[in-house]
Coordinates of C-alpha atoms and ligand atoms in Angstrom, one line a residue:
M30 CA 6.3 7.7 14.2
N31 CA 5.0 4.7 12.8
I32 CA 2.1 4.6 10.6
I33 CA 0.0 1.9 8.7
L34 CA -1.6 2.8 5.4
L35 CA -4.7 0.7 5.2
G36 CA -7.3 0.6 2.4
A37 CA -8.4 -1.6 -0.4
P38 CA -6.6 -2.0 -3.6
G39 CA -6.8 1.1 -5.5
A40 CA -7.6 3.4 -2.6
G41 CA -4.6 5.5 -3.3
K42 CA -2.5 4.1 -0.5
G43 CA 0.9 4.1 -2.7
T44 CA 0.1 7.6 -4.1
Q45 CA -0.5 8.9 -0.5
A46 CA 2.5 7.1 0.7
S47 CA 4.8 8.9 -2.0
R48 CA 3.5 12.3 -0.4
I49 CA 3.5 11.6 2.8
S50 CA 7.2 10.2 2.6
D51 CA 8.5 13.2 0.8
A52 CA 6.8 15.8 3.6
Y53 CA 7.2 13.9 6.9
A54 CA 10.5 12.0 5.8
L55 CA 9.2 8.4 6.5
P56 CA 10.6 5.6 4.9
H57 CA 7.6 4.0 2.8
I58 CA 7.5 0.4 3.1
S59 CA 5.3 -1.6 0.4
T60 CA 4.8 -5.0 0.8
G61 CA 3.5 -4.9 -2.9
D62 CA 6.6 -3.2 -4.1
I63 CA 9.1 -5.4 -2.4
F64 CA 7.5 -8.5 -3.9
R65 CA 7.5 -6.8 -7.4
E66 CA 11.0 -6.3 -7.2
N67 CA 11.6 -9.7 -6.1
I68 CA 9.7 -11.0 -9.2
K69 CA 11.8 -8.8 -11.3
N70 CA 15.2 -9.9 -9.9
E71 CA 13.9 -13.5 -10.4
T72 CA 14.4 -14.4 -6.5
E73 CA 13.0 -17.4 -4.6
I74 CA 10.4 -15.5 -3.0
G75 CA 9.7 -13.4 -6.4
L76 CA 9.0 -16.6 -7.9
L77 CA 6.8 -17.8 -5.1
A78 CA 5.0 -14.1 -4.8
K79 CA 4.0 -14.4 -8.2
S80 CA 2.1 -17.3 -8.5
Y81 CA -0.1 -15.8 -5.6
I82 CA -0.1 -12.0 -7.3
D83 CA -0.9 -12.8 -10.3
K84 CA -4.2 -14.7 -9.2
G85 CA -4.8 -11.6 -6.7
Q86 CA -4.6 -13.7 -3.7
L87 CA -2.4 -13.1 -0.5
V88 CA 1.1 -14.2 -0.7
P89 CA 1.4 -16.6 2.7
D90 CA 1.4 -14.7 6.1
E91 CA 4.7 -16.4 7.1
V92 CA 6.8 -15.1 4.4
T93 CA 5.2 -11.6 4.0
C94 CA 5.7 -11.0 8.0
K95 CA 9.4 -11.8 7.6
I96 CA 10.2 -9.6 5.0
V97 CA 8.7 -6.9 7.3
E98 CA 10.4 -7.9 10.1
N99 CA 13.9 -7.8 8.7
R100 CA 12.8 -4.3 6.9
I101 CA 11.8 -2.4 9.9
V102 CA 14.8 -3.0 12.1
K103 CA 17.1 -1.3 9.2
P104 CA 18.7 2.2 10.4
D105 CA 16.2 4.1 8.1
C106 CA 13.4 3.0 10.5
E107 CA 14.8 4.0 13.8
K108 CA 12.9 7.4 13.7
G109 CA 9.7 5.7 12.2
Y110 CA 8.6 4.2 9.2
M111 CA 5.2 4.0 7.2
L112 CA 3.9 0.6 6.1
D113 CA 1.6 0.4 3.0
G114 CA -0.5 -2.9 2.1
F115 CA 1.1 -4.6 5.4
P116 CA -0.8 -6.1 7.7
R117 CA -3.5 -7.6 5.4
T118 CA -4.8 -10.1 7.7
I119 CA -5.5 -10.2 11.3
A120 CA -2.8 -13.0 11.4
Q121 CA -0.4 -10.5 10.3
A122 CA -1.4 -7.7 12.4
E123 CA -0.8 -10.1 15.6
A124 CA 2.7 -10.7 14.2
L125 CA 3.2 -7.2 13.8
D126 CA 2.2 -6.2 17.2
K127 CA 5.0 -8.6 18.4
V128 CA 7.8 -6.5 17.0
A129 CA 6.6 -3.0 16.4
K130 CA 4.5 -0.1 18.1
I131 CA 2.3 1.4 15.7
D132 CA 1.1 5.2 16.7
L133 CA -1.4 5.5 14.1
V134 CA -3.6 3.6 11.4
I135 CA -4.7 5.8 8.5
N136 CA -7.4 4.0 6.7
M137 CA -8.7 5.0 3.3
D138 CA -12.0 4.4 2.7
V139 CA -13.0 4.6 -0.9
D140 CA -16.3 3.7 -2.9
F141 CA -15.8 0.5 -4.4
A142 CA -17.6 1.8 -7.7
L143 CA -14.4 3.9 -8.4
I144 CA -11.7 1.5 -8.0
M145 CA -12.1 -0.7 -11.3
D146 CA -11.1 2.5 -13.3
R147 CA -8.4 3.7 -11.2
L148 CA -6.5 0.6 -11.1
C149 CA -7.5 -0.6 -14.9
G150 CA -6.0 3.0 -15.8
R151 CA -2.9 3.0 -13.5
R152 CA 0.5 3.5 -14.9
V153 CA 3.6 3.2 -12.9
C154 CA 7.4 3.9 -12.8
K155 CA 9.9 0.9 -13.4
D156 CA 12.2 3.1 -11.3
C157 CA 10.5 5.2 -8.3
G158 CA 7.2 3.2 -8.1
E159 CA 5.4 6.7 -8.6
S160 CA 1.7 5.6 -9.4
Y161 CA 0.1 7.8 -12.3
H162 CA -3.8 7.5 -14.0
V163 CA -3.8 7.6 -17.8
T164 CA -6.3 10.4 -17.6
T165 CA -4.2 13.0 -16.2
L166 CA -0.6 11.5 -18.1
N167 CA -1.5 13.5 -21.4
G168 CA 0.0 10.9 -23.3
A169 CA 3.3 10.8 -21.7
T170 CA 5.5 7.7 -20.9
T171 CA 7.7 8.4 -18.5
C172 CA 7.8 9.3 -15.3
S173 CA 7.5 13.4 -14.2
R174 CA 9.2 12.6 -10.8
C175 CA 12.5 10.8 -12.3
G176 CA 12.1 10.2 -16.1
G177 CA 11.6 6.5 -15.5
E178 CA 9.6 4.4 -18.2
L179 CA 6.2 3.8 -17.3
Y180 CA 4.5 0.4 -17.4
Q181 CA 0.9 -1.3 -16.4
R182 CA 1.2 -3.9 -13.8
K183 CA 0.1 -7.5 -14.8
D184 CA -2.7 -7.8 -11.8
D185 CA -4.3 -4.4 -13.0
N186 CA -6.8 -6.1 -15.2
P187 CA -10.5 -6.6 -14.2
E188 CA -10.4 -10.2 -13.2
T189 CA -7.8 -10.1 -11.1
V190 CA -9.0 -6.7 -9.9
E191 CA -12.3 -8.6 -8.8
S192 CA -10.5 -11.2 -7.2
R193 CA -8.0 -8.4 -5.1
L194 CA -11.3 -6.8 -4.0
A195 CA -13.2 -10.3 -2.9
V196 CA -9.9 -11.0 -0.7
Y197 CA -9.9 -7.3 0.8
S198 CA -13.4 -7.6 1.7
Q199 CA -13.0 -11.1 3.4
Q200 CA -9.4 -10.8 4.9
T201 CA -8.5 -7.3 4.9
A202 CA -11.5 -5.1 5.9
P203 CA -11.8 -7.1 9.3
L204 CA -8.8 -5.1 10.4
I205 CA -10.5 -1.9 10.5
E206 CA -12.4 -3.1 13.5
Y207 CA -9.1 -4.5 15.2
Y208 CA -7.2 -1.1 14.8
K209 CA -10.6 0.9 15.9
A210 CA -10.6 -1.4 19.1
K211 CA -7.0 -0.4 20.0
G212 CA -7.8 3.3 19.5
L213 CA -5.6 4.0 16.6
L214 CA -7.7 4.3 13.5
F215 CA -7.8 7.3 11.5
N216 CA -10.6 7.1 8.7
V217 CA -10.1 9.2 5.6
L218 CA -12.6 9.8 2.8
S219 CA -10.6 8.7 -0.6
N220 CA -13.0 9.3 -3.3
G221 CA -11.6 13.2 -3.9
T222 CA -8.4 14.2 -5.6
P223 CA -5.2 12.9 -4.3
E224 CA -4.5 16.6 -3.1
E225 CA -7.5 16.5 -1.3
T226 CA -7.1 13.3 0.7
F227 CA -3.3 14.5 1.1
E228 CA -4.3 18.0 2.7
M229 CA -6.9 15.6 5.4
I230 CA -3.8 13.2 6.0
A231 CA -1.5 16.0 6.7
K232 CA -3.8 17.8 9.1
K233 CA -3.9 14.7 11.1
L234 CA -0.2 13.8 11.0
D235 CA 0.6 17.5 11.8
S236 CA -1.7 17.5 15.3
F237 CA -0.1 14.1 16.0
S238 CA 3.4 15.2 16.0
K239 CA 2.9 18.1 18.0
Ligands
AP5_16 P1 -0.2 -3.9 -3.6 O1 0.7 -3.3 -4.4 O2 0.1 -3.7 -2.1 O3 -1.5 -3.5 -4.1 P2 -2.9 -3.2 -3.6 O4 -3.3 -3.1 -2.1 O5 -3.7 -4.2 -4.4 O6 -3.0 -2.0 -3.8 P3 -2.7 -1.0 -5.0 O7 -1.2 -0.9 -5.1 O8 -3.5 -1.5 -6.1 O9 -3.4 0.2 -5.0 P4 -3.2 1.6 -4.0 O10 -3.9 1.6 -2.8 O11 -1.6 1.6 -3.9 O12 -3.6 2.8 -5.0 P5 -2.7 3.8 -5.9 O13 -1.9 4.8 -5.0 O14 -1.6 3.0 -6.7 O15 -0.2 -5.8 -3.4 C1 -0.3 -6.5 -4.6 C2 -0.3 -7.8 -4.3 O16 0.8 -8.1 -3.8 C3 -1.6 -8.2 -3.4 O17 -2.6 -8.5 -4.3 C4 -0.8 -9.4 -2.9 O18 -0.8 -10.7 -3.8 C5 0.6 -9.1 -2.5 N1 0.8 -8.9 -1.1 C6 1.1 -7.3 -1.0 N2 1.1 -7.2 0.4 C7 0.8 -8.0 1.1 C8 0.5 -8.7 2.2 N3 0.5 -8.0 3.6 N4 0.3 -10.2 2.6 C9 0.3 -10.9 1.7 N5 0.3 -10.4 0.2 C10 0.6 -9.1 -0.2 O19 -3.8 4.5 -7.0 C11 -4.3 3.5 -7.9 C12 -4.6 4.2 -9.1 O20 -5.8 5.6 -8.7 C13 -3.8 5.3 -9.6 O21 -3.5 5.1 -11.0 C14 -3.6 6.8 -9.2 O22 -3.1 7.6 -9.9 C15 -5.4 6.6 -8.9 N6 -5.4 7.6 -7.8 C16 -5.1 7.3 -6.6 N7 -6.0 8.3 -6.0 C17 -6.5 8.9 -6.5 C18 -7.8 9.8 -6.3 N8 -7.7 10.6 -5.2 N9 -8.3 10.2 -7.2 C19 -8.3 9.9 -8.5 N10 -7.3 8.7 -8.7 C20 -6.6 8.4 -7.7
MG17 MG1 -0.1 0.4 -3.7

């Protein structure tokens, strides 16, 4: 099963991807994580991506599409995969259509008023990428999954979040109609707790795989 997780910044894509990946043994492919890894390793792609990510803009389609095309042909994707944060433009979706057959698009629908707090309070594990929120960490500075150190993403500040939201509305939100027209869209309201959201997704995935 090949799945796409669609949604605004802070909708909870990474949070749910981690749960789905554990429960359904699907590799989690996050273009944001791939770019951050490249930035950490100071690769050519990393240097390019950083100039866009720091401003809350999208990395050019050609670069992003090539990364995904190369990733989904790896052996671990043979039985399916989950894309988180890709596609993010109509051009990316059209490029993906040429190389993949998508079975389901989960659109995580979140109230914009919740996003700023979610993102500015997010802490991420340096090692496994797990996301936390300061309000539930009780002062912990390490990951409860793997023990890695937690950090705050550079693009999780009010100014950059504003521009990420504007970019989402302009360039990514049109994908909701794109996938609806293809009959692939499943809407999940993600204003509730991560557990509530996961329950709704799991119900859909269970019925889907039967
Ligand atoms: P990316 O890393 O994909 O960031 P994003 O889309 O902005 O999404 P986030 O990771 O910020 O949010 P999320 O939905 O994963 O939320 P999370 O689960 O962590 O992309 C970063 C940048 O890379 C882009 O801006 C762009 O520059 C570039 N890029 C990436 N892909 C690209 C592409 N395809 N094309 C071009 N450029 C690309 O949750 C957020 C917080 O909320 C956490 O603190 C979490 O604990 C909390 N939380 C989650 N769920 C809940 C809940 N239900 N209730 C309460 N709190 C919750
Ligand atoms: Mg994410």
